[in-house]
Short mmCIF file of C-alpha atoms and ligand atoms in Angstrom, two decimals:
data_model
loop_
_atom_site.label_atom_id
_atom_site.label_comp_id
_atom_site.label_asym_id
_atom_site.label_seq_id
_atom_site.Cartn_x
_atom_site.Cartn_y
_atom_site.Cartn_z
CA UNK A 7 34.08 59.46 14.30
CA UNK A 8 31.59 56.85 13.03
CA UNK A 9 29.52 58.15 10.15
CA UNK A 10 25.87 57.12 9.91
CA UNK A 11 24.79 54.65 7.22
CA UNK A 12 23.24 55.81 3.97
CA UNK A 13 19.46 55.59 4.39
CA UNK A 14 17.11 54.66 1.54
CA UNK A 15 13.33 54.60 1.85
CA UNK A 16 11.20 52.58 -0.56
CA UNK A 17 7.42 52.50 -0.42
CA UNK A 18 4.64 51.50 -2.81
CA UNK A 19 1.48 53.59 -3.10
CA UNK A 20 -1.81 53.11 -4.97
CA UNK A 21 -3.10 55.65 -7.50
CA UNK A 22 -5.34 57.09 -4.79
CA UNK A 23 -2.50 57.54 -2.30
CA UNK A 24 -2.84 54.44 -0.08
CA UNK A 25 -0.04 52.16 1.11
CA UNK A 26 -2.38 49.59 2.71
CA UNK A 27 -6.05 48.67 2.79
CA UNK A 28 -8.70 49.11 5.46
CA UNK A 29 -7.32 48.56 9.00
CA UNK A 30 -3.81 48.27 7.52
CA UNK A 31 -4.67 45.19 5.46
CA UNK A 32 -1.83 44.20 3.11
CA UNK A 33 -2.32 45.03 -0.56
CA UNK A 34 0.20 44.06 -3.23
CA UNK A 35 0.76 47.35 -5.02
CA UNK A 36 4.03 46.55 -6.79
CA UNK A 37 3.98 44.81 -10.17
CA UNK A 38 6.19 41.77 -10.81
CA UNK A 39 8.53 44.15 -12.62
CA UNK A 40 8.72 46.44 -9.59
CA UNK A 41 9.32 43.49 -7.24
CA UNK A 42 12.48 42.75 -9.25
CA UNK A 43 13.65 46.30 -8.49
CA UNK A 44 12.82 45.88 -4.80
CA UNK A 45 14.70 42.57 -4.54
CA UNK A 46 17.75 44.18 -6.17
CA UNK A 47 17.48 47.18 -3.84
CA UNK A 48 17.30 44.86 -0.81
CA UNK A 49 20.32 42.93 -2.04
CA UNK A 50 22.32 46.18 -2.25
CA UNK A 51 21.93 47.10 1.43
CA UNK A 52 23.29 45.82 4.75
CA UNK A 53 19.98 45.99 6.62
CA UNK A 54 16.25 46.23 5.91
CA UNK A 55 14.25 48.07 8.56
CA UNK A 56 10.51 47.68 9.26
CA UNK A 57 8.16 48.52 12.11
CA UNK A 58 6.09 46.17 14.24
CA UNK A 59 2.82 46.88 12.44
CA UNK A 60 4.31 45.98 9.08
CA UNK A 61 5.36 42.59 10.44
CA UNK A 62 1.93 42.11 12.05
CA UNK A 63 -0.13 43.19 9.00
CA UNK A 64 2.01 42.05 6.07
CA UNK A 65 4.08 39.22 7.53
CA UNK A 66 6.87 39.96 4.99
CA UNK A 67 9.91 37.75 4.62
CA UNK A 68 12.04 40.69 3.42
CA UNK A 69 13.98 38.26 1.25
CA UNK A 70 16.04 39.10 -1.81
CA UNK A 71 14.32 36.22 -3.60
CA UNK A 72 16.36 34.89 -6.53
CA UNK A 73 18.80 37.81 -6.84
CA UNK A 74 22.30 36.35 -6.96
CA UNK A 75 24.07 37.25 -3.75
CA UNK A 76 26.91 36.17 -1.51
CA UNK A 77 25.01 34.19 1.14
CA UNK A 78 27.49 35.34 3.79
CA UNK A 79 26.50 38.94 3.10
CA UNK A 80 22.71 38.77 3.06
CA UNK A 81 21.11 41.90 4.54
CA UNK A 82 20.06 41.83 8.18
CA UNK A 83 16.35 42.20 8.92
CA UNK A 84 15.81 44.86 11.59
CA UNK A 85 12.44 44.94 13.33
CA UNK A 86 11.54 48.01 15.42
CA UNK A 87 9.12 46.77 18.05
CA UNK A 88 9.31 48.65 21.35
CA UNK A 89 6.46 46.66 22.92
CA UNK A 90 7.29 43.33 21.30
CA UNK A 91 3.92 42.86 19.63
CA UNK A 92 5.10 40.83 16.63
CA UNK A 93 3.97 37.18 16.37
CA UNK A 94 6.73 34.72 17.28
CA UNK A 95 5.99 32.68 14.15
CA UNK A 96 6.30 35.65 11.75
CA UNK A 97 8.17 34.99 8.51
CA UNK A 98 11.01 37.31 9.57
CA UNK A 99 11.90 34.69 12.21
CA UNK A 100 12.29 31.85 9.71
CA UNK A 101 16.04 31.73 10.33
CA UNK A 102 16.91 32.31 6.66
CA UNK A 103 18.57 35.69 7.33
CA UNK A 104 20.07 37.42 10.34
CA UNK A 105 17.27 39.19 12.21
CA UNK A 106 17.47 41.80 14.97
CA UNK A 107 14.60 43.08 17.09
CA UNK A 108 14.97 46.46 18.80
CA UNK A 109 12.67 46.44 21.80
CA UNK A 110 12.17 47.60 25.37
CA UNK A 111 10.93 44.17 26.44
CA UNK A 112 12.95 41.31 27.85
CA UNK A 113 11.40 38.28 26.06
CA UNK A 114 13.34 36.09 23.66
CA UNK A 115 12.30 35.17 20.12
CA UNK A 116 13.74 32.17 18.33
CA UNK A 117 16.02 33.07 15.38
CA UNK A 118 16.23 36.71 16.47
CA UNK A 119 18.91 38.77 18.18
CA UNK A 120 17.11 40.77 20.84
CA UNK A 121 18.42 44.31 21.16
CA UNK A 122 17.01 45.50 24.48
CA UNK A 123 17.08 49.24 24.67
CA UNK A 124 15.62 52.07 26.70
CA UNK A 125 13.00 54.26 25.00
CA UNK A 126 15.44 57.08 24.17
CA UNK A 127 17.86 54.56 22.66
CA UNK A 128 15.19 53.63 20.10
CA UNK A 129 15.19 57.08 18.55
CA UNK A 130 16.40 57.12 14.94
CA UNK A 131 19.57 59.13 15.63
CA UNK A 132 20.61 56.61 18.27
CA UNK A 133 19.67 53.62 16.11
CA UNK A 134 21.81 54.94 13.25
CA UNK A 135 24.85 55.15 15.52
CA UNK A 136 24.22 51.54 16.53
CA UNK A 137 23.77 50.44 12.93
CA UNK A 138 27.14 51.99 12.10
CA UNK A 139 28.74 50.09 14.96
CA UNK A 140 27.39 46.86 13.41
CA UNK A 141 29.11 47.79 10.15
CA UNK A 142 25.91 48.72 8.30
CA UNK A 143 26.90 51.19 5.58
CA UNK A 144 23.58 51.28 3.74
CA UNK A 145 20.10 50.54 5.05
CA UNK A 146 16.69 50.27 3.43
CA UNK A 147 13.62 51.46 5.33
CA UNK A 148 10.56 49.68 3.96
CA UNK A 149 7.83 50.84 6.28
CA UNK A 150 5.30 51.31 7.43
CA UNK A 151 4.12 54.88 7.60
CA UNK A 152 5.22 55.53 11.16
CA UNK A 153 8.74 54.19 10.74
CA UNK A 154 9.21 56.01 7.43
CA UNK A 155 8.04 59.27 9.01
CA UNK A 156 10.44 58.79 11.94
CA UNK A 157 13.39 58.43 9.56
CA UNK A 158 12.32 61.32 7.32
CA UNK A 159 11.75 63.63 10.28
CA UNK A 160 15.19 62.77 11.67
CA UNK A 161 16.67 64.28 8.50
CA UNK A 162 18.74 61.16 7.86
CA UNK A 163 17.11 59.88 4.66
CA UNK A 164 19.32 60.17 1.58
CA UNK A 165 17.08 58.59 -1.07
CA UNK A 166 13.30 58.21 -1.11
CA UNK A 167 11.61 56.01 -3.76
CA UNK A 168 7.87 56.07 -4.18
CA UNK A 169 6.46 53.48 -6.56
CA UNK A 170 2.95 54.29 -7.73
CA UNK A 171 1.17 51.18 -8.96
CA UNK A 172 -1.85 51.28 -11.24
CA UNK A 173 -4.33 50.07 -8.64
CA UNK A 174 -6.92 51.73 -6.45
CA UNK A 175 -7.46 50.86 -2.79
CA UNK A 176 -10.74 51.36 -0.97
CA UNK A 177 -11.05 54.88 0.37
CA UNK A 178 -10.56 54.01 4.05
CA UNK A 179 -7.11 52.50 3.49
CA UNK A 180 -3.88 53.83 5.01
CA UNK A 181 -2.76 57.05 3.32
CA UNK A 182 0.93 57.91 3.13
CA UNK A 183 0.31 61.63 2.61
CA UNK A 184 -2.65 63.75 3.68
CA UNK A 185 -4.88 64.83 0.80
CA UNK A 186 -3.64 68.41 0.95
CA UNK A 187 0.07 67.51 1.00
CA UNK A 188 1.75 69.05 -2.04
CA UNK A 189 4.73 66.98 -3.15
CA UNK A 190 5.22 68.71 -6.52
CA UNK A 191 8.28 70.65 -5.38
CA UNK A 192 9.92 67.61 -3.76
CA UNK A 193 10.08 65.44 -6.88
CA UNK A 194 13.63 64.73 -8.04
CA UNK A 195 12.92 62.31 -10.85
CA UNK A 196 10.08 60.34 -12.46
CA UNK A 197 10.61 57.07 -14.29
CA UNK A 198 7.95 55.20 -16.25
CA UNK A 199 7.83 51.51 -15.43
CA UNK A 200 5.64 48.63 -16.55
CA UNK A 201 2.32 49.02 -14.68
CA UNK A 202 3.49 51.96 -12.62
CA UNK A 203 5.68 54.98 -12.07
CA UNK A 204 8.78 55.28 -9.91
CA UNK A 205 9.21 58.68 -8.32
CA UNK A 206 12.33 59.78 -6.51
CA UNK A 207 11.60 62.42 -3.86
CA UNK A 208 13.93 64.88 -2.18
CA UNK A 209 13.81 63.65 1.45
CA UNK A 210 14.93 66.96 2.92
CA UNK A 211 12.18 68.97 1.20
CA UNK A 212 9.71 66.19 1.97
CA UNK A 213 10.53 66.58 5.63
CA UNK A 214 9.34 70.17 5.52
CA UNK A 215 6.12 69.62 3.58
CA UNK A 216 4.99 66.30 5.03
CA UNK A 217 6.39 65.57 8.44
CA UNK A 218 4.70 68.40 10.32
CA UNK A 219 1.42 66.73 9.38
CA UNK A 220 2.27 63.17 10.42
CA UNK A 221 3.84 64.07 13.74
CA UNK A 222 0.57 63.43 15.55
CA UNK A 223 -0.36 60.38 13.47
N1 NAP B 24 2.95 49.89 0.52
C1 NAP B 24 4.11 49.71 1.10
O1 NAP B 24 5.17 49.86 0.49
C2 NAP B 24 4.15 49.31 2.53
C3 NAP B 24 5.37 48.92 3.10
C4 NAP B 24 5.38 48.56 4.44
C5 NAP B 24 4.22 48.62 5.19
N2 NAP B 24 3.06 49.00 4.60
C6 NAP B 24 1.83 49.09 5.39
O2 NAP B 24 2.06 49.96 6.47
C7 NAP B 24 1.23 49.56 7.55
C8 NAP B 24 1.99 49.67 8.84
O3 NAP B 24 2.38 51.01 9.03
P1 NAP B 24 2.24 51.69 10.45
O4 NAP B 24 2.59 53.12 10.33
O5 NAP B 24 0.91 51.32 11.02
O6 NAP B 24 3.28 50.89 11.35
P2 NAP B 24 4.86 50.55 11.23
O7 NAP B 24 5.60 51.78 10.87
O8 NAP B 24 5.03 49.32 10.43
O9 NAP B 24 5.14 50.15 12.76
C9 NAP B 24 4.94 51.14 13.74
C10 NAP B 24 5.18 50.54 15.11
O10 NAP B 24 6.51 50.06 15.22
C11 NAP B 24 7.03 50.37 16.51
N3 NAP B 24 8.14 51.33 16.32
C12 NAP B 24 8.19 52.37 15.46
N4 NAP B 24 9.35 53.03 15.58
C13 NAP B 24 10.05 52.38 16.52
C14 NAP B 24 11.34 52.57 17.08
N5 NAP B 24 12.14 53.59 16.68
N6 NAP B 24 11.76 51.70 18.02
C15 NAP B 24 10.97 50.68 18.44
N7 NAP B 24 9.72 50.45 17.96
C16 NAP B 24 9.28 51.29 17.02
C17 NAP B 24 5.93 51.06 17.30
O11 NAP B 24 5.28 50.07 18.09
P3 NAP B 24 4.55 50.51 19.48
O12 NAP B 24 3.41 51.40 19.06
O13 NAP B 24 4.11 49.23 20.10
O14 NAP B 24 5.58 51.27 20.28
C18 NAP B 24 5.01 51.57 16.20
O15 NAP B 24 3.65 51.67 16.56
C19 NAP B 24 0.73 48.15 7.27
O16 NAP B 24 -0.64 48.22 7.09
C20 NAP B 24 1.43 47.77 5.99
O17 NAP B 24 0.58 47.05 5.12
C21 NAP B 24 3.00 49.35 3.29
#
């Protein structure tokens, strides 16, 4: 039997609970010190997973930057984009790393392996089986809110890292948790970092206290 990959979530949040600005505008919440941690985390996994909106809003490269790494074993960028809304010139299609797009659509994108799937085959449980078949043993889910909530609600997240940076984002930004979500009992560990705090959450308890609320998001 193929076992599913280990799933890690990493997300950065402002002091007032936002992960993006107004209309999903990108805000750099992580400090330079935290970015070093993120690059190392990326370099430790086989695949980095993001949703279509994250590519559209943030245009991330999802690189490991200067972390020393065997170039043959760079992580694969996995874009979840059922309706193929991402721009064809997005940074994830720069050809510097293997890139897969899971979609229902039939178009091609240069420098991407198109994984055409039916709607039910795009559910997390199914995706994880596929990831295992590609040899992915560890994956990092970087966002955004919808994709993170899909993975948490599937019960497949093993580690959940929440970096809280010392910045505030305007009040109509994108919240990760509703204001009345109590995450006190889901905290596993808190680590002080330069210009922020790294919190490790228990993904299974988080599923109970948070996911019911984001289901209709
Ligand atoms: N602070 C941080 O650490 C951080 C990290 C990443 C992103 N962000 C922010 O998060 C925001 C984006 O979050 P979001 O919740 O709006 O969107 P998202 O999670 O990035 O993308 C959601 C979209 O991806 C597609 N999708 C999701 N699951 C899929 C699946 N299983 N298979 C195929 N396609 C799937 C869907 O597209 P369709 O609706 O077309 O089906 C869905 O609407 C951005 O504003 C970004 O700045 C913050």
